[in-house]
Short mmCIF file of C-alpha atoms and ligand atoms in Angstrom, two decimals:
data_model
loop_
_atom_site.label_atom_id
_atom_site.label_comp_id
_atom_site.label_asym_id
_atom_site.label_seq_id
_atom_site.Cartn_x
_atom_site.Cartn_y
_atom_site.Cartn_z
CA MET A 704 70.24 80.74 57.55
CA GLU A 705 70.04 77.60 55.80
CA TYR A 706 68.75 79.78 52.73
CA ARG A 707 71.82 82.15 52.96
CA THR A 708 74.08 79.25 53.14
CA ALA A 709 72.63 77.65 50.30
CA GLN A 710 72.84 80.92 48.40
CA LEU A 711 76.75 81.24 49.36
CA HIS A 712 77.35 77.92 47.83
CA LEU A 713 75.50 78.93 44.48
CA GLU A 714 77.61 82.17 44.23
CA THR A 715 80.89 80.37 44.96
CA SER A 716 79.77 77.80 42.25
CA LYS A 717 79.15 80.33 39.70
CA LEU A 718 82.28 82.29 40.38
CA MET A 719 84.20 78.76 40.04
CA GLY A 720 82.35 78.78 36.36
CA VAL A 721 79.82 76.01 37.24
CA ASP A 722 76.42 77.26 35.50
CA PHE A 723 74.33 74.37 36.35
CA ILE A 724 74.00 71.99 39.52
CA PRO A 725 73.45 68.29 38.59
CA ILE A 726 70.77 66.80 41.12
CA GLY A 727 71.40 63.90 42.56
CA THR A 728 75.14 63.35 42.10
CA THR A 729 76.00 64.36 45.49
CA PRO A 730 75.55 62.35 48.60
CA TYR A 731 72.53 64.36 50.81
CA SER A 732 74.09 63.55 53.65
CA GLN A 733 77.18 65.27 52.76
CA ASP A 734 75.16 68.14 51.82
CA LYS A 735 73.44 68.14 55.19
CA GLN A 736 76.62 67.46 56.97
CA SER A 737 78.53 70.41 55.49
CA LEU A 738 75.44 72.59 56.13
CA LEU A 739 75.49 71.65 59.68
CA GLU A 740 79.06 72.41 60.11
CA GLU A 741 78.81 75.89 58.60
CA LEU A 742 75.79 76.45 60.90
CA CYS A 743 77.91 75.32 64.03
CA VAL A 744 80.71 77.89 62.86
CA ASP A 745 77.93 80.79 62.68
CA HIS A 746 76.44 79.68 65.73
CA ASP A 747 79.74 79.81 67.68
CA ALA A 748 80.78 83.16 66.15
CA SER A 749 77.45 84.77 66.55
CA CYS A 750 74.88 83.12 68.96
CA PRO A 751 73.92 86.09 71.52
CA HIS A 752 73.92 83.67 74.29
CA CYS A 753 76.57 81.41 73.85
CA THR A 754 79.14 84.14 72.79
CA SER A 755 78.57 86.01 75.94
CA ALA A 756 77.67 83.25 78.43
CA THR A 757 80.52 82.43 80.85
CA GLY A 758 81.55 79.20 82.93
CA HIS A 759 81.23 76.72 80.17
CA THR A 760 84.01 74.68 78.79
CA ASN A 761 82.88 73.63 75.35
CA ILE A 762 79.91 74.55 73.24
CA VAL A 763 77.84 71.40 72.57
CA PHE A 764 76.33 71.77 69.05
CA GLY A 765 74.86 68.51 68.61
CA THR A 766 75.64 64.97 67.00
CA GLY A 767 74.53 62.09 65.06
CA ASN A 768 73.24 61.35 61.75
CA PRO A 769 72.54 64.38 59.64
CA ASP A 770 70.11 61.99 57.68
CA ALA A 771 68.28 61.10 60.76
CA SER A 772 64.47 60.47 60.49
CA LEU A 773 64.34 60.81 64.28
CA MET A 774 65.63 63.76 66.30
CA PHE A 775 65.92 64.07 70.11
CA ILE A 776 66.21 67.33 71.40
CA GLY A 777 67.23 68.06 75.32
CA GLU A 778 67.48 71.13 77.54
CA ALA A 779 71.24 72.05 77.91
CA PRO A 780 74.68 70.32 78.37
CA GLY A 781 75.46 69.28 81.84
CA MET A 782 79.02 68.99 83.35
CA GLU A 783 79.97 65.76 81.28
CA GLU A 784 78.83 67.02 77.94
CA ASP A 785 80.36 70.27 78.65
CA LEU A 786 83.75 68.76 79.07
CA GLN A 787 83.36 66.28 76.30
CA GLY A 788 81.56 68.73 73.89
CA VAL A 789 79.06 65.91 72.87
CA PRO A 790 75.29 65.82 74.30
CA PHE A 791 74.06 63.17 76.31
CA VAL A 792 77.12 61.68 77.36
CA GLY A 793 76.62 61.46 81.24
CA ALA A 794 74.19 59.44 83.36
CA ALA A 795 71.06 60.99 81.35
CA GLY A 796 72.83 60.16 78.30
CA LYS A 797 73.23 56.64 79.01
CA LYS A 798 69.44 56.42 79.72
CA LEU A 799 68.78 57.92 76.61
CA ASP A 800 71.09 55.33 74.84
CA GLN A 801 69.07 52.59 76.59
CA ILE A 802 65.63 54.29 75.16
CA ILE A 803 67.14 54.43 71.75
CA GLU A 804 68.30 50.89 71.85
CA ALA A 805 64.93 49.94 73.06
CA MET A 806 63.34 51.49 70.13
CA GLY A 807 65.58 49.04 67.76
CA LEU A 808 67.93 51.85 66.83
CA CYS A 809 71.33 53.11 67.71
CA ARG A 810 72.67 56.39 68.54
CA SER A 811 74.27 56.78 65.05
CA ASP A 812 70.82 56.35 63.62
CA VAL A 813 69.33 59.52 65.25
CA TYR A 814 70.50 63.12 65.77
CA ILE A 815 70.63 64.63 69.27
CA ALA A 816 70.79 68.16 70.02
CA ASN A 817 69.80 70.46 72.92
CA THR A 818 68.00 73.76 73.05
CA LEU A 819 70.78 75.56 74.80
CA LYS A 820 74.56 74.83 73.43
CA SER A 821 76.58 75.93 76.33
CA ARG A 822 75.88 74.77 79.84
CA PRO A 823 73.99 76.99 82.16
CA PRO A 824 76.13 77.63 85.52
CA ASP A 825 75.23 75.05 88.18
CA ASN A 826 73.12 73.22 85.84
CA ARG A 827 70.33 75.45 86.36
CA THR A 828 67.22 75.44 83.90
CA PRO A 829 67.86 77.81 81.16
CA THR A 830 65.85 81.05 81.32
CA SER A 831 63.56 81.98 78.39
CA ASP A 832 65.74 84.80 77.35
CA GLU A 833 68.54 82.45 77.04
CA VAL A 834 66.35 80.09 74.84
CA ALA A 835 65.08 82.70 72.78
CA ALA A 836 68.61 83.77 72.09
CA CYS A 837 70.16 80.29 71.22
CA GLY A 838 67.08 78.51 70.33
CA PRO A 839 66.83 79.71 66.51
CA TYR A 840 69.99 78.09 66.15
CA LEU A 841 68.13 74.68 67.03
CA LYS A 842 65.40 75.59 64.68
CA SER A 843 68.14 75.94 61.78
CA GLN A 844 69.55 72.70 62.74
CA ILE A 845 66.02 71.15 62.51
CA GLU A 846 65.48 72.62 59.17
CA ILE A 847 68.73 71.34 57.85
CA ILE A 848 68.23 67.57 59.25
CA SER A 849 64.42 67.88 58.24
CA PRO A 850 63.71 64.88 60.49
CA SER A 851 60.28 63.01 60.05
CA VAL A 852 59.69 63.07 63.90
CA ILE A 853 61.15 65.13 66.86
CA VAL A 854 61.00 63.75 70.32
CA THR A 855 61.59 66.81 72.94
CA LEU A 856 63.02 65.69 76.25
CA GLY A 857 61.56 67.56 79.24
CA SER A 858 59.88 71.08 79.61
CA PRO A 859 62.37 73.60 78.47
CA ALA A 860 62.66 71.59 75.08
CA SER A 861 58.92 70.77 74.43
CA LYS A 862 57.80 74.29 75.33
CA TYR A 863 60.13 76.06 73.12
CA ILE A 864 59.63 73.76 70.02
CA LEU A 865 55.74 73.56 70.84
CA GLU A 866 55.61 77.31 71.34
CA THR A 867 53.65 76.79 74.69
CA THR A 868 53.76 77.50 78.30
CA THR A 869 52.14 74.26 79.28
CA GLY A 870 54.37 72.00 81.22
CA ILE A 871 55.56 68.43 80.21
CA THR A 872 53.36 66.46 82.78
CA ARG A 873 50.33 67.53 80.49
CA LEU A 874 52.20 67.71 77.38
CA ARG A 875 53.86 64.16 77.38
CA GLY A 876 52.47 61.36 75.17
CA ILE A 877 50.47 63.73 72.98
CA TRP A 878 51.58 64.58 69.43
CA GLY A 879 52.39 68.28 68.63
CA ALA A 880 53.83 69.52 65.59
CA SER A 881 56.64 72.16 64.78
CA GLU A 882 56.90 73.28 61.13
CA GLY A 883 54.65 70.58 60.05
CA ILE A 884 57.19 67.86 61.93
CA PRO A 885 55.32 65.74 64.29
CA VAL A 886 56.66 66.29 67.79
CA MET A 887 56.46 63.96 70.55
CA PRO A 888 57.12 65.06 74.00
CA THR A 889 58.35 62.92 76.80
CA TYR A 890 60.12 63.06 80.07
CA HIS A 891 63.87 63.91 80.09
CA PRO A 892 65.85 60.91 80.89
CA ALA A 893 67.36 62.86 84.03
CA TYR A 894 63.81 63.31 85.27
CA LEU A 895 63.18 59.63 84.78
CA LEU A 896 66.50 58.53 86.67
CA ARG A 897 65.25 60.90 89.53
CA ASN A 898 61.74 59.43 89.32
CA TYR A 899 62.53 55.79 88.40
CA THR A 900 58.95 54.28 89.06
CA THR A 901 57.16 51.79 87.07
CA GLU A 902 54.73 54.53 85.99
CA THR A 903 57.27 56.99 84.66
CA ARG A 904 58.97 54.15 82.70
CA SER A 905 55.82 53.05 81.37
CA GLN A 906 54.78 56.39 80.35
CA VAL A 907 58.07 57.12 78.39
CA TRP A 908 57.92 53.81 76.72
CA SER A 909 54.33 54.30 75.57
CA ASP A 910 55.48 57.57 74.24
CA MET A 911 58.28 56.09 72.33
CA LYS A 912 56.07 53.24 71.00
CA GLN A 913 53.91 55.94 69.44
CA VAL A 914 57.11 57.30 67.62
CA ILE A 915 58.14 53.70 66.59
CA GLU A 916 54.59 53.10 65.10
CA ASN A 917 54.72 56.67 63.43
CA LEU A 918 58.36 56.05 61.71
CA SER A 919 57.19 52.49 60.98
CA LEU A 920 60.10 51.02 62.67
N1 URA B 1819 70.75 66.80 79.75
C1 URA B 1819 70.39 67.60 78.50
O1 URA B 1819 69.35 68.17 78.38
N2 URA B 1819 71.33 67.52 77.53
C2 URA B 1819 72.56 66.80 77.44
O2 URA B 1819 73.47 66.92 76.76
C3 URA B 1819 72.60 66.17 78.67
C4 URA B 1819 71.76 66.19 79.75
#
């Protein structure tokens, strides 16, 4: 999809008489931002899952810095995210904000997206068919942002990105990779809130410390 978008840009430029593209004069983030915007339009018009899903108010595409070196991937929008059209703005989002701050970063430093871009009815876990239909748009988002590290939050995101059926309890804390990008699976902040013990908190923090080290933060 990214390739097709780039091709369209080139064709339009050629029609307008541009026969060369100077490298380094366009701010890269602007480039990524416009590619993300085009992907969002494409997703909203064509995603086999989101165009046929019912019961949601908004499609929640993603938010944050298109130039981020760190990308967080959650499961699917919840009620608050569905109403606002922004990922991780409810209780789990507040916990994620605290985690990001504890890492010495703020929300505008990172990019946040979900595996599924429309809220499943009754907040149920996304089905594998839903993830298979909507997931390729997430893969295109990753391709555009090209982060140095991905953190997957919870089982559905970790299984999809790491192409595994192994559950999060066994995956968390161990580096994986997706298309050459290091992936750190960790517990979903909503799980952390439901199981707020010294053990789960120190597990998530230990996972984030590995990310800090990898990014040399
Ligand atoms: N949980 C998620 O996985 N994503 C959100 O955006 C909010 C809650």
